[in-house]
Tab-separated table of C-alpha atoms in Angstrom:
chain	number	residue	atom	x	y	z
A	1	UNK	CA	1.994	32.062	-14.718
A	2	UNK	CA	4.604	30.728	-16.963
A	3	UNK	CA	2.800	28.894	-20.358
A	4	UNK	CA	3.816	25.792	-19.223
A	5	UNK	CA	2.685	25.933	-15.973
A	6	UNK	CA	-0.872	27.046	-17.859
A	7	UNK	CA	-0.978	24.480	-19.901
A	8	UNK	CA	-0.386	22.042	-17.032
A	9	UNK	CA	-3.977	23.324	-15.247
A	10	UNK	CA	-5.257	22.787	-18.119
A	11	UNK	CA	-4.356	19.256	-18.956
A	12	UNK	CA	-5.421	18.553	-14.877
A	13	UNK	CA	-9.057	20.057	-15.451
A	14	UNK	CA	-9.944	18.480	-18.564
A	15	UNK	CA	-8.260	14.745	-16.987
A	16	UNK	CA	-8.395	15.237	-13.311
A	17	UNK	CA	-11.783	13.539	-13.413
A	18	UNK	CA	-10.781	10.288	-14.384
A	19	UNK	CA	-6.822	9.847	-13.384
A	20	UNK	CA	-5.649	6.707	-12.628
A	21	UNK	CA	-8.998	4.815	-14.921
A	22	UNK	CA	-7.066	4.080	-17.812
A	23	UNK	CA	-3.505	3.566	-19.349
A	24	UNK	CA	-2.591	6.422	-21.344
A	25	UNK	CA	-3.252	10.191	-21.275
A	26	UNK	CA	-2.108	12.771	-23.732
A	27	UNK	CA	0.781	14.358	-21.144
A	28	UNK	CA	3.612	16.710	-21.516
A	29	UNK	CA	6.462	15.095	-20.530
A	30	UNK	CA	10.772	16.125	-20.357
A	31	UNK	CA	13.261	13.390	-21.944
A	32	UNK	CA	16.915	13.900	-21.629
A	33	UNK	CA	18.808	13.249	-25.283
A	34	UNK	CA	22.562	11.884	-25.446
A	35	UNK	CA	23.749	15.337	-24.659
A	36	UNK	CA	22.203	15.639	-20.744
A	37	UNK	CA	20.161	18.086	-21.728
A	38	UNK	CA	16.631	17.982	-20.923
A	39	UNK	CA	13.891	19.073	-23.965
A	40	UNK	CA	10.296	19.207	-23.377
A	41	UNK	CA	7.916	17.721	-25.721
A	42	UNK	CA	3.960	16.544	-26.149
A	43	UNK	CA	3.058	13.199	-26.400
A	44	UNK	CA	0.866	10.680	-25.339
A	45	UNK	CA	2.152	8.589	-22.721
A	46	UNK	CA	1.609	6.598	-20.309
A	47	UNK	CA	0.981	7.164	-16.216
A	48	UNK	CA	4.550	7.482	-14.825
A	49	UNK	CA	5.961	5.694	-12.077
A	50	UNK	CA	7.607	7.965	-8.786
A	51	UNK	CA	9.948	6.175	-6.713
A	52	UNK	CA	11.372	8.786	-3.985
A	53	UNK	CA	14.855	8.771	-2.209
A	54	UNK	CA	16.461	10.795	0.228
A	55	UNK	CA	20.085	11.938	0.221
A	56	UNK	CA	19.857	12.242	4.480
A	57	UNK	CA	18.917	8.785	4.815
A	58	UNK	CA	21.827	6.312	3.726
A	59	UNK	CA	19.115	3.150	3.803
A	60	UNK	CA	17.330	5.368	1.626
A	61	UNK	CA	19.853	6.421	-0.972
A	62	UNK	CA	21.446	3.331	-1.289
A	63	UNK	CA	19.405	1.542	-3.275
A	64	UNK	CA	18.331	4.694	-5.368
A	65	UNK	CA	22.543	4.550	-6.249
A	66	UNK	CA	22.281	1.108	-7.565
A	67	UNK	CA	18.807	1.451	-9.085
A	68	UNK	CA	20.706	4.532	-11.120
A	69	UNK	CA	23.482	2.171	-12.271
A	70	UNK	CA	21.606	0.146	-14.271
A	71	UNK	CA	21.057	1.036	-17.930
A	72	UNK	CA	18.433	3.552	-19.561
A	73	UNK	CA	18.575	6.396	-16.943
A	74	UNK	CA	18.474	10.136	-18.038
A	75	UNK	CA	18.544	12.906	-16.569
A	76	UNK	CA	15.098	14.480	-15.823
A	77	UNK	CA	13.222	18.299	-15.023
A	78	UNK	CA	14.006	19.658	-11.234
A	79	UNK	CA	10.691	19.940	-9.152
A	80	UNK	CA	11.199	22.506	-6.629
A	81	UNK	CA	14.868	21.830	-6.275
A	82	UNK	CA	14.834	17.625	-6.404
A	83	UNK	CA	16.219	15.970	-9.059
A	84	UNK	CA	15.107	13.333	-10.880
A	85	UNK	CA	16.009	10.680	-13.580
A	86	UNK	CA	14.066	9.447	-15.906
A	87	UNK	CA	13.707	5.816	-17.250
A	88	UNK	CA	10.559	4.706	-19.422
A	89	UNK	CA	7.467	4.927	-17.526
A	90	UNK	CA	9.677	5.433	-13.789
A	91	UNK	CA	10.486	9.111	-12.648
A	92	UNK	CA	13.167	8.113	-9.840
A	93	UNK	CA	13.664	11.660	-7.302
A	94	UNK	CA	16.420	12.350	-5.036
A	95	UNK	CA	15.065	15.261	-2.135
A	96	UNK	CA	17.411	16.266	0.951
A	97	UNK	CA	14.650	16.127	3.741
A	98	UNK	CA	12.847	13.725	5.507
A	99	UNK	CA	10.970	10.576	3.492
A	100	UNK	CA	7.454	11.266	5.987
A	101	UNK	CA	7.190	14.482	5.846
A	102	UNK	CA	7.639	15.654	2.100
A	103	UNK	CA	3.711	15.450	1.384
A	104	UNK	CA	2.057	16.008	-1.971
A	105	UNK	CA	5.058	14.898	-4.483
A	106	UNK	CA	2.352	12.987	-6.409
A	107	UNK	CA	0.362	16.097	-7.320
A	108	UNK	CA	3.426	18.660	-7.123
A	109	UNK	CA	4.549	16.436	-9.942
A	110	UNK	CA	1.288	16.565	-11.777
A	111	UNK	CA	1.006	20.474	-11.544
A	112	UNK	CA	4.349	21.323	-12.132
A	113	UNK	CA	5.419	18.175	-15.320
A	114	UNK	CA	2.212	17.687	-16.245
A	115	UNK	CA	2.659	14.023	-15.703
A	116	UNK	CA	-0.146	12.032	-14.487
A	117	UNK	CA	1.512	9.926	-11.315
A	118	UNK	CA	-0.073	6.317	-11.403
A	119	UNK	CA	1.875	5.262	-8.176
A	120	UNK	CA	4.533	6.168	-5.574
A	121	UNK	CA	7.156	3.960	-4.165
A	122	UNK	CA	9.193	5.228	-0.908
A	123	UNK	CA	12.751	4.430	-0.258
A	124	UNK	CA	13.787	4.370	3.568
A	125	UNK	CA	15.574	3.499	6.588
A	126	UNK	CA	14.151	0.253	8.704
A	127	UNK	CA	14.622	-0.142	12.224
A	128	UNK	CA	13.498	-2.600	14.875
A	129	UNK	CA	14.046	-3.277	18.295
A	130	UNK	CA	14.859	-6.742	17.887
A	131	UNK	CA	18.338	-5.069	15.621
A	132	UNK	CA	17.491	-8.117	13.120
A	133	UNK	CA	18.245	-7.133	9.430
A	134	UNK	CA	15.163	-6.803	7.515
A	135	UNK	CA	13.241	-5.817	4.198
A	136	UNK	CA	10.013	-5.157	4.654
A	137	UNK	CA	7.073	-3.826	2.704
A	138	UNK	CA	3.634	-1.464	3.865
A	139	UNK	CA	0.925	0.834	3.253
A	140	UNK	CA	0.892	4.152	4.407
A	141	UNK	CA	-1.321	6.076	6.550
A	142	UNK	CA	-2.746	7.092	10.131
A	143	UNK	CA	-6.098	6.374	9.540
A	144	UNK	CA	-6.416	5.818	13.304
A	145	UNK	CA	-5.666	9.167	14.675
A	146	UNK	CA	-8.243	11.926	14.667
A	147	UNK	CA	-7.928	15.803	14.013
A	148	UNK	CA	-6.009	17.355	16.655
A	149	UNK	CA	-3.525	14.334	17.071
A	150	UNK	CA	-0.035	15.006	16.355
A	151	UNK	CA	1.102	12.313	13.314
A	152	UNK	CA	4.510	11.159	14.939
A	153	UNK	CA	6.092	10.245	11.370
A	154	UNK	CA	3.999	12.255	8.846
A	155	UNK	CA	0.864	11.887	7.555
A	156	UNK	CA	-2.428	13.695	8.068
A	157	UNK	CA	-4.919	12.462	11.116
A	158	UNK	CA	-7.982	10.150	9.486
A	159	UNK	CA	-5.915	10.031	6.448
A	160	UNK	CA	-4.539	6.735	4.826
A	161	UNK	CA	-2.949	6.933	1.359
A	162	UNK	CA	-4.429	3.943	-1.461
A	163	UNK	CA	-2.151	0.816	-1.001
A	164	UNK	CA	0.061	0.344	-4.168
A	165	UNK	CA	-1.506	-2.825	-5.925
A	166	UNK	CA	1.854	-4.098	-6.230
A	167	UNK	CA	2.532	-4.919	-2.456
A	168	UNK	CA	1.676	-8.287	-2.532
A	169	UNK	CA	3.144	-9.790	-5.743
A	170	UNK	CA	5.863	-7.850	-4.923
A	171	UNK	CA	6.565	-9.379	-1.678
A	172	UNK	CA	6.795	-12.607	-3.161
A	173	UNK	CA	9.284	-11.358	-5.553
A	174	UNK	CA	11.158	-9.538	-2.985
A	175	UNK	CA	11.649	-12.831	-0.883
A	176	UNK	CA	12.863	-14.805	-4.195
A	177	UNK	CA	15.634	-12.388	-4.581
A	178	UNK	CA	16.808	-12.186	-1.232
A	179	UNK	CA	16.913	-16.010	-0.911
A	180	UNK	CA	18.542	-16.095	-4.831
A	181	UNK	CA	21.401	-13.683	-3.125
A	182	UNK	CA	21.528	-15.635	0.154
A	183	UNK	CA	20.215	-12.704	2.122
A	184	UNK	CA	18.186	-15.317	3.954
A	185	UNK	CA	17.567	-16.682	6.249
A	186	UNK	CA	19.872	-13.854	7.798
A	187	UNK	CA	18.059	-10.882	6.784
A	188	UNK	CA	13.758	-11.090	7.763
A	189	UNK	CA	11.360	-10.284	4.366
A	190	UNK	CA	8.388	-9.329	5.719
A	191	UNK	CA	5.145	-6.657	5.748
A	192	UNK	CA	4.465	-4.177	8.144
A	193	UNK	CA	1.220	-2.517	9.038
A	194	UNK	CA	-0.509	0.845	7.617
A	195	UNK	CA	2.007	3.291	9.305
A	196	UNK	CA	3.665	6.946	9.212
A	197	UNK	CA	3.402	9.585	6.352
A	198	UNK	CA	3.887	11.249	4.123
A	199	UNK	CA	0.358	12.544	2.420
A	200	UNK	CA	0.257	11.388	-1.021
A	201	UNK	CA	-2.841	10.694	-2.807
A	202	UNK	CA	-2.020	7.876	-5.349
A	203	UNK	CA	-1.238	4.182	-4.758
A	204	UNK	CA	1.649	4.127	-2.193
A	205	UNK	CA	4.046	1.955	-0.474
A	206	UNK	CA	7.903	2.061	0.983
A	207	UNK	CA	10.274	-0.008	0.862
A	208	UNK	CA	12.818	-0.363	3.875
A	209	UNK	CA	15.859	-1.937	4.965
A	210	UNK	CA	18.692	-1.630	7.447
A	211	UNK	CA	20.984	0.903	6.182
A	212	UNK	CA	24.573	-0.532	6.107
A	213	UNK	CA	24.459	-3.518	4.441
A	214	UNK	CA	25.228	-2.884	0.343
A	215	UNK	CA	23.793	-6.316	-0.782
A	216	UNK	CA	20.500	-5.521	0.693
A	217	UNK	CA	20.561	-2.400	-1.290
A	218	UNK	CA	21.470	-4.058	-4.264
A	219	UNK	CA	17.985	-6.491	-2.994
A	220	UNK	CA	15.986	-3.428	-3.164
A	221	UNK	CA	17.313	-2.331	-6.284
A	222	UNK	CA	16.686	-5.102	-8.521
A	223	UNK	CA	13.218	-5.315	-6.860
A	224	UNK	CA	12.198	-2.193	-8.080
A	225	UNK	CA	14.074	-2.817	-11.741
A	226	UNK	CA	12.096	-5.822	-11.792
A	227	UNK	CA	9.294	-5.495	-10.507
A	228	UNK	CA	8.286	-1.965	-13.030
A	229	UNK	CA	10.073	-3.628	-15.788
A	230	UNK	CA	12.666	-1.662	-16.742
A	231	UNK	CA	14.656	-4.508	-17.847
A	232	UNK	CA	13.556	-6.995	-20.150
A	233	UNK	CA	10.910	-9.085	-18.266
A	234	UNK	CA	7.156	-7.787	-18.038
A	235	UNK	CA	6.196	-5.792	-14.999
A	236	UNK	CA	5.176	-7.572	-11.840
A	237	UNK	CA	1.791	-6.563	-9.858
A	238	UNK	CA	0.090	-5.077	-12.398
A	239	UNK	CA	-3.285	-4.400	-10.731
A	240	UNK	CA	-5.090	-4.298	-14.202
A	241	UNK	CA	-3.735	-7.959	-15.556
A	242	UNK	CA	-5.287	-9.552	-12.571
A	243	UNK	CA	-6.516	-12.373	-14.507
A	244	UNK	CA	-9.766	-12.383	-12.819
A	245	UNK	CA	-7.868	-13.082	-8.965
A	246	UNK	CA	-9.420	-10.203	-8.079
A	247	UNK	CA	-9.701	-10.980	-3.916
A	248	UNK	CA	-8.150	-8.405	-1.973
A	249	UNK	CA	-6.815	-8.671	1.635
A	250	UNK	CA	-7.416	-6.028	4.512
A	251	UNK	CA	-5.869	-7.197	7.574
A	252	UNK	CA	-7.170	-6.358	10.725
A	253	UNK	CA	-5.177	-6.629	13.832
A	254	UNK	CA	-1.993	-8.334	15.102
A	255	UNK	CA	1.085	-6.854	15.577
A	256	UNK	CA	3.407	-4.345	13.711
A	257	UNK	CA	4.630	-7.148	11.571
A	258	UNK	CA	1.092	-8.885	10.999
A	259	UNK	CA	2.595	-12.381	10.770
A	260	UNK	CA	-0.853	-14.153	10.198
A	261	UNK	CA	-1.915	-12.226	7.388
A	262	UNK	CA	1.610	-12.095	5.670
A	263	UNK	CA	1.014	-15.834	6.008
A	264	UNK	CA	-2.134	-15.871	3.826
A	265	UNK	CA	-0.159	-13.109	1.464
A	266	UNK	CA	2.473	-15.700	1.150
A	267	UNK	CA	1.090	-18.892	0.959
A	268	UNK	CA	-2.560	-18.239	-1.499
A	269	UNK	CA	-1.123	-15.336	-3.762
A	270	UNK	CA	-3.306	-12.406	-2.750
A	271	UNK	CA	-3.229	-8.965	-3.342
A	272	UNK	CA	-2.722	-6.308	-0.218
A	273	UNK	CA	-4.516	-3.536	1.034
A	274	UNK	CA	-4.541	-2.124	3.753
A	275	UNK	CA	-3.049	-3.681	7.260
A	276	UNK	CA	-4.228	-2.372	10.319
A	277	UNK	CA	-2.102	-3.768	13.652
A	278	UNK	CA	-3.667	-3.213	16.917
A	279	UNK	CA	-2.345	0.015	17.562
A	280	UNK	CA	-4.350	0.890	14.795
A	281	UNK	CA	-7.521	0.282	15.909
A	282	UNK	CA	-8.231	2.180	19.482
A	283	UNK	CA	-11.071	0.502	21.262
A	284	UNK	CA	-12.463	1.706	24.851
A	285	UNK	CA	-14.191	-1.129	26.699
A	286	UNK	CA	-17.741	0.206	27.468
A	287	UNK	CA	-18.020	-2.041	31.077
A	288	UNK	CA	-20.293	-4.100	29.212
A	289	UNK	CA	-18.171	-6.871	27.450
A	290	UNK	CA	-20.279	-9.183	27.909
A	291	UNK	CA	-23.793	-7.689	26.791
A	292	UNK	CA	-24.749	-7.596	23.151
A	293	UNK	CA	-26.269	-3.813	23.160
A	294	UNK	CA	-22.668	-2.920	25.416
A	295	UNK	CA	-21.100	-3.491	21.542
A	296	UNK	CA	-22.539	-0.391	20.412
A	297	UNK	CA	-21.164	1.929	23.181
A	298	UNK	CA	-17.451	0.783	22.282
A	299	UNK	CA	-15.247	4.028	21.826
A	300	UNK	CA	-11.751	4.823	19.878
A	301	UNK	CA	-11.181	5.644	16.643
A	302	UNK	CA	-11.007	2.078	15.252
A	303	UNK	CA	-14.620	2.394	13.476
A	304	UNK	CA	-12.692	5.702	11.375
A	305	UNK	CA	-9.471	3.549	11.241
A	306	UNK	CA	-11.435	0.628	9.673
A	307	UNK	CA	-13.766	2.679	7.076
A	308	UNK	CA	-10.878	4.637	5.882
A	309	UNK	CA	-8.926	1.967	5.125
A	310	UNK	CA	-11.364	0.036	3.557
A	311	UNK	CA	-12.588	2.572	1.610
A	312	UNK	CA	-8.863	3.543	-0.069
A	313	UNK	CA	-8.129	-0.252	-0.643
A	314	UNK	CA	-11.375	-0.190	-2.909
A	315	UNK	CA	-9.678	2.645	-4.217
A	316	UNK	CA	-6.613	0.973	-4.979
A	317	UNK	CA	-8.179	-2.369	-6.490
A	318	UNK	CA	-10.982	-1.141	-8.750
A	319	UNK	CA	-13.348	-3.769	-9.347
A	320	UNK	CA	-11.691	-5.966	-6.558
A	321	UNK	CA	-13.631	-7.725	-3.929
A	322	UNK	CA	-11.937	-6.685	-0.364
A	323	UNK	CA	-12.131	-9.032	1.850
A	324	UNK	CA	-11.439	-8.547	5.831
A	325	UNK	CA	-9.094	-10.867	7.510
A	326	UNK	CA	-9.256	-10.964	11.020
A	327	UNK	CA	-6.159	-11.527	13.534
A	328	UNK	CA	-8.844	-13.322	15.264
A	329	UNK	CA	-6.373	-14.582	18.178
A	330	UNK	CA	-4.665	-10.409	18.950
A	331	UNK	CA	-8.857	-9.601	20.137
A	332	UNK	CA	-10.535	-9.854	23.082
A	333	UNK	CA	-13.939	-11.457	22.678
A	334	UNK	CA	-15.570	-8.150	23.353
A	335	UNK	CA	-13.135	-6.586	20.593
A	336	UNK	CA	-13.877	-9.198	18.242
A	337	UNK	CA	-17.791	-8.902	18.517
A	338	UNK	CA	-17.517	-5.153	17.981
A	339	UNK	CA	-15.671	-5.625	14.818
A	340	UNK	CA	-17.452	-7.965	13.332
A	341	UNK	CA	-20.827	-6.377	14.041
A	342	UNK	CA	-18.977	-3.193	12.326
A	343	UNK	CA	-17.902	-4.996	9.168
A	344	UNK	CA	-21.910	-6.325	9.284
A	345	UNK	CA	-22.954	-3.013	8.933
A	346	UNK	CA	-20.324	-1.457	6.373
A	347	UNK	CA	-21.021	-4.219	4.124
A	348	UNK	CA	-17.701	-5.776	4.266
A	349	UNK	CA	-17.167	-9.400	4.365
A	350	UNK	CA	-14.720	-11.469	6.481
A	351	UNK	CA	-12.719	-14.084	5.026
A	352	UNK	CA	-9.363	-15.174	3.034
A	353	UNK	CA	-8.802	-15.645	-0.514
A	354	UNK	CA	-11.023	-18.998	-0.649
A	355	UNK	CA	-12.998	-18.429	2.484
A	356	UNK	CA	-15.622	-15.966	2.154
A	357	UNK	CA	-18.373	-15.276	4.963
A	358	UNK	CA	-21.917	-13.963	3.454
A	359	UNK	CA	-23.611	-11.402	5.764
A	360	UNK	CA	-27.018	-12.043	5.529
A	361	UNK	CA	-27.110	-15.398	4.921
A	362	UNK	CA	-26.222	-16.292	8.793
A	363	UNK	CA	-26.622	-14.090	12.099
A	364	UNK	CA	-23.426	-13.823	13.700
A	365	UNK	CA	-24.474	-12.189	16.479
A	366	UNK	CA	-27.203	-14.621	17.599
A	367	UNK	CA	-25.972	-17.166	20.429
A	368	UNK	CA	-28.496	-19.987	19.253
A	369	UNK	CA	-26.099	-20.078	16.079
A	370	UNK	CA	-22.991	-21.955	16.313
A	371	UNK	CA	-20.393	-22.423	13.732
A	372	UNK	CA	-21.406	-25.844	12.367
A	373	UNK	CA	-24.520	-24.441	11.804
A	374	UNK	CA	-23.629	-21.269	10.028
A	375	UNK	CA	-21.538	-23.416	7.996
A	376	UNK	CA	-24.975	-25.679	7.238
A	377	UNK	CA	-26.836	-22.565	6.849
A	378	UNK	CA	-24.976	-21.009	4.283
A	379	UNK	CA	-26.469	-21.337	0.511
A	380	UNK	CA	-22.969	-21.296	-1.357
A	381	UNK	CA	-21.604	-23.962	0.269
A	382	UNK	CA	-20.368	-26.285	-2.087
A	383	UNK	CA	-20.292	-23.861	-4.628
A	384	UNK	CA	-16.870	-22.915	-4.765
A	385	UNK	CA	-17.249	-20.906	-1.136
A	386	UNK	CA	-15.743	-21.855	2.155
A	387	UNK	CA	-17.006	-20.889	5.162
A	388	UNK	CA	-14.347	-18.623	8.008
A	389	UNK	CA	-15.197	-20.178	11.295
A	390	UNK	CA	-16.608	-16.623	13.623
């Protein structure tokens, strides 16, 4: 093992512990000087940035190119063959495979630079069978699938990487600039659920967009330069300059698109975790619909789906309150009951950003309680709480 290679083990034992809790660690880094030529150096620094491209994918590339042709890019050090470029805090790499299935470039980054990764953003292709132009914005993961499933687009069965802090703000941001550059109402801005690969185990999201269209690029492109702030502005989505808005979003069930939960995104200013469409969340009708103990004997793996994606948006949003939105109107009654007696017993409470339901305050399950009564029931009330009607 070359020295450098040592000395990045080294720096991952004595900090692997506590990555991601704080803004600076004392990392090895490359910079490129005036001449191309990359030198390494010591410093301390702070967590870098990946965004990831791929040279097969022309949706993918695209906006990489026109990221690149804005000022303060260097060259950076090769991992494993990819290149990168290096501006501030934001490692930018260009790979020649697919975007889903190159797992691990968080921590292949870490072993081999020594650089602690603090997020990942993927660049890719968006397609939909509607053939409307979009951008679009999700998590990623498979949390629904269990071991033995074949992931489709990448990914790891049960797995579902920590959603990027940044989706959110960023989606508001994103829909500025494509209405600023007349992209709209032409092109759709919108979020997608938790889908596809591939494995990474820091904050994550992708970007995508239809692939021929150069101004959308360009979209993408100033999204990312302005949303790390690599220009001149401050950052946007900054998970640790919340302000005390600390209410975080984890949809559960619609469609692919989620349209009721972007809604709330949009409209209230939340932050996004995870967003879990139907397909997401398998459920097997026991016969029994209609009994309360029947609830119990519901199969699938949307309990797994559900936990797991819970469990990495806490991740994501230290110190955040998650709060589970329900597509109440994409369940069946017998669905519905099953997930909210599931969020009962995880702990997790239903609601939006200014609508918060307190489990153990009111009995959901019990038919004797109504929803005016719940809502007279519950102790907050009038205390800055609002009550989801269940």
């Amino acid at each position: 093992m070359t020295l450098v290679g040592l000395l990045a083990r080294v720096r991952l034992i004595d900090f692997g512990h506590c990555r991601r809790t704080a803004a600076t660690r004392f990392n090895r880094g490359y910079f490129a000087n005036y001449s191309g030529k990359s030198t390494y150096t010591t410093s301390i620094r702070e967590m870098v940035t990946l965004v990831v491209a791929t040279t097969v994918d022309p949706a993918s590339i695209g906006p990489a190119s026109a990221l690149l042709s804005m000022p303060g890019w260097q060259p950076g050090p090769s991992l494993q063959g990819i290149s990168s470029f290096v501006n501030k805090e934001v490692r930018l790499l260009k790979h020649d495979r697919s975007i889903v299935r190159e797992d691990h470039l968080d921590t292949k980054w870490e072993e081999a630079i020594g650089e602690v990764v603090n997020e990942v953003i993927f660049l890719s292709r968006h397609t939909a069978v509607s053939n409307r132009p979009a951008l679009t914005i999700h998590p990623i993961g498979v949390p629904h699938l269990q071991e033995g499933d074949v992931p489709p687009a990448g990914g790891k069965p049960g797995w579902a990487a920590p959603p990027n802090p940044r989706i959110g703000p960023w989606l508001r941001l994103l829909k500025s600039i494509a209405e600023s550059h007349n992209l709209t109402p032409e092109f759709e801005i919108t979020l997608e659920a938790t889908h596809h690969g591939p494995e990474t185990h820091s904050p994550t999201m992708q970007y995508r967009r239809i692939w021929k269209r150069q101004d959308a690029a360009q979209a993408i492109a100033l999204l990312v330069w302005e949303g790390l702030g690599l220009g001149e502005g401050t950052a946007v989505g900054d998970w640790s300059r919340n302000a005390g808005q600390n209410k975080v979003l984890l949809g559960i069930g619609g469609g692919h698109y989620v349209p009721r939960h972007m809604d709330i995104v949009l409209k209230n200013g939340v932050w996004v975790g995870h967003l879990l469409s139907g397909y997401s969340l398998p459920m097997e009708d026991p016969g029994q619909s209609n009994s309360r103990e029947g609830m119990q004997g519901v199969g699938g793996t949307w309990k797994e789906a559900i936990k797991v994606s819970f469990e990495t948006t806490k991740e994501a949003f230290p110190g955040g309150e998650v709060l589970a939105h329900l597509d109440h109107k994409s369940f069946k009654s017998w669905q519905k009951n099953a997930i909210i007696g599931f969020l009962a017993e995880q702990g997790i409470r239903i609601g939006k950003p200014a609508l918060l339901t307190l489990w153990g305050e009111v009995d959901v399950h019990s038919e004797k309680i109504g929803a005016r009564q719940v809502l007279k029931n519950a102790t907050e009330k009038g205390n800055g709480f609002e009550f989801e009607h269940i």
